[in-house]
């Protein structure tokens, strides 16, 4: 009897250590790649965790996370949405996924840390062509536009 094989949990924008959401009232969660080569995955359960308020990156690993919304049976879906939650700025969140196969073996997996990104988008400059330093004056293609976006950091 082997446990299910881990996949990926994806939330909002992707980053190395942190994922961001932009809507403070809902959270879209998707997962992919969870499977079991011997016995089929039978069901998924998901819960939303809230961490202590923290502002320092080093504190993320030390934050204590507690259930904000308990386990929800999502059967064999590959995505769900949490509604009616008001996400707070500078508060870390995580999603925990429980995957159970037909043999009764299960694994738990967690998303990366999630933060609400309430900052406005930064204005940038769109340049025609692949070179962000120069702007082409002539476009040679009828079916697409080559462009790069330079955003000040």
PDB file of C-alpha atoms in Angstrom, residues 74-143:
ATOM      1  CA  UNK A  74     -13.946  18.606  -2.651  1.00  0.00           C
ATOM      2  CA  UNK A  75     -14.145  14.951  -3.805  1.00  0.00           C
ATOM      3  CA  UNK A  76     -12.159  14.537  -6.996  1.00  0.00           C
ATOM      4  CA  UNK A  77     -12.183  18.143  -8.195  1.00  0.00           C
ATOM      5  CA  UNK A  78      -8.929  19.888  -9.195  1.00  0.00           C
ATOM      6  CA  UNK A  79      -9.902  23.391  -8.126  1.00  0.00           C
ATOM      7  CA  UNK A  80     -12.045  25.288  -5.637  1.00  0.00           C
ATOM      8  CA  UNK A  81     -12.742  28.821  -4.451  1.00  0.00           C
ATOM      9  CA  UNK A  82     -12.895  30.128  -0.892  1.00  0.00           C
ATOM     10  CA  UNK A  83     -15.544  32.879  -0.602  1.00  0.00           C
ATOM     11  CA  UNK A  84     -16.713  35.009   2.312  1.00  0.00           C
ATOM     12  CA  UNK A  85     -13.229  35.420   3.761  1.00  0.00           C
ATOM     13  CA  UNK A  86     -11.765  38.880   4.192  1.00  0.00           C
ATOM     14  CA  UNK A  87      -8.023  38.483   3.663  1.00  0.00           C
ATOM     15  CA  UNK A  88      -5.916  40.876   5.707  1.00  0.00           C
ATOM     16  CA  UNK A  89      -2.855  42.773   4.534  1.00  0.00           C
ATOM     17  CA  UNK A  90       0.505  41.545   5.934  1.00  0.00           C
ATOM     18  CA  UNK A  91      -1.067  38.301   7.184  1.00  0.00           C
ATOM     19  CA  UNK A  92       0.251  34.985   5.843  1.00  0.00           C
ATOM     20  CA  UNK A  93      -2.152  32.284   4.693  1.00  0.00           C
ATOM     21  CA  UNK A  94      -1.687  28.735   3.407  1.00  0.00           C
ATOM     22  CA  UNK A  95      -3.900  26.116   1.832  1.00  0.00           C
ATOM     23  CA  UNK A  96      -3.582  22.542   3.030  1.00  0.00           C
ATOM     24  CA  UNK A  97      -4.639  19.662   0.795  1.00  0.00           C
ATOM     25  CA  UNK A  98      -5.328  16.103   1.963  1.00  0.00           C
ATOM     26  CA  UNK A  99      -5.260  13.445  -0.771  1.00  0.00           C
ATOM     27  CA  UNK A 100      -6.624   9.943  -0.066  1.00  0.00           C
ATOM     28  CA  UNK A 101      -6.425   6.924  -2.368  1.00  0.00           C
ATOM     29  CA  UNK A 102      -8.836   3.968  -2.619  1.00  0.00           C
ATOM     30  CA  UNK A 103      -6.604   1.892  -0.338  1.00  0.00           C
ATOM     31  CA  UNK A 104      -7.062   4.452   2.454  1.00  0.00           C
ATOM     32  CA  UNK A 105      -3.518   5.860   2.358  1.00  0.00           C
ATOM     33  CA  UNK A 106      -3.275   9.617   2.425  1.00  0.00           C
ATOM     34  CA  UNK A 107      -0.844  12.509   2.214  1.00  0.00           C
ATOM     35  CA  UNK A 108      -1.096  16.149   3.224  1.00  0.00           C
ATOM     36  CA  UNK A 109       0.483  18.920   1.199  1.00  0.00           C
ATOM     37  CA  UNK A 110       0.642  22.688   1.694  1.00  0.00           C
ATOM     38  CA  UNK A 111       0.766  25.620  -0.659  1.00  0.00           C
ATOM     39  CA  UNK A 112       3.454  28.243  -0.494  1.00  0.00           C
ATOM     40  CA  UNK A 113       2.745  31.140   1.834  1.00  0.00           C
ATOM     41  CA  UNK A 114      -0.001  33.403   0.462  1.00  0.00           C
ATOM     42  CA  UNK A 115      -0.216  37.175   0.953  1.00  0.00           C
ATOM     43  CA  UNK A 116      -2.773  39.751  -0.155  1.00  0.00           C
ATOM     44  CA  UNK A 117      -1.168  42.127  -2.649  1.00  0.00           C
ATOM     45  CA  UNK A 118      -3.054  45.407  -2.304  1.00  0.00           C
ATOM     46  CA  UNK A 119      -0.554  47.562  -4.177  1.00  0.00           C
ATOM     47  CA  UNK A 120      -1.542  49.256  -7.412  1.00  0.00           C
ATOM     48  CA  UNK A 121       0.152  48.077 -10.609  1.00  0.00           C
ATOM     49  CA  UNK A 122       3.342  49.946 -11.522  1.00  0.00           C
ATOM     50  CA  UNK A 123       3.330  51.862 -14.790  1.00  0.00           C
ATOM     51  CA  UNK A 124       5.848  50.741 -17.376  1.00  0.00           C
ATOM     52  CA  UNK A 125       6.750  51.342 -20.999  1.00  0.00           C
ATOM     53  CA  UNK A 126       5.907  48.989 -23.877  1.00  0.00           C
ATOM     54  CA  UNK A 127       8.596  48.810 -26.563  1.00  0.00           C
ATOM     55  CA  UNK A 128       8.022  47.458 -30.055  1.00  0.00           C
ATOM     56  CA  UNK A 129      10.456  44.557 -30.650  1.00  0.00           C
ATOM     57  CA  UNK A 130      12.547  42.268 -28.451  1.00  0.00           C
ATOM     58  CA  UNK A 131      15.085  44.889 -27.352  1.00  0.00           C
ATOM     59  CA  UNK A 132      13.907  46.797 -24.287  1.00  0.00           C
ATOM     60  CA  UNK A 133      16.509  49.535 -24.857  1.00  0.00           C
ATOM     61  CA  UNK A 134      15.343  50.507 -28.348  1.00  0.00           C
ATOM     62  CA  UNK A 135      11.995  50.914 -30.035  1.00  0.00           C
ATOM     63  CA  UNK A 136      11.444  49.586 -33.591  1.00  0.00           C
ATOM     64  CA  UNK A 137       9.701  51.999 -35.919  1.00  0.00           C
ATOM     65  CA  UNK A 138       8.551  49.373 -38.444  1.00  0.00           C
ATOM     66  CA  UNK A 139       6.540  46.241 -37.690  1.00  0.00           C
ATOM     67  CA  UNK A 140       7.253  43.351 -40.100  1.00  0.00           C
ATOM     68  CA  UNK A 141       4.499  40.934 -39.060  1.00  0.00           C
ATOM     69  CA  UNK A 142       0.788  40.936 -39.862  1.00  0.00           C
ATOM     70  CA  UNK A 143      -0.304  38.253 -37.402  1.00  0.00           C
TER      71      UNK A 143
END
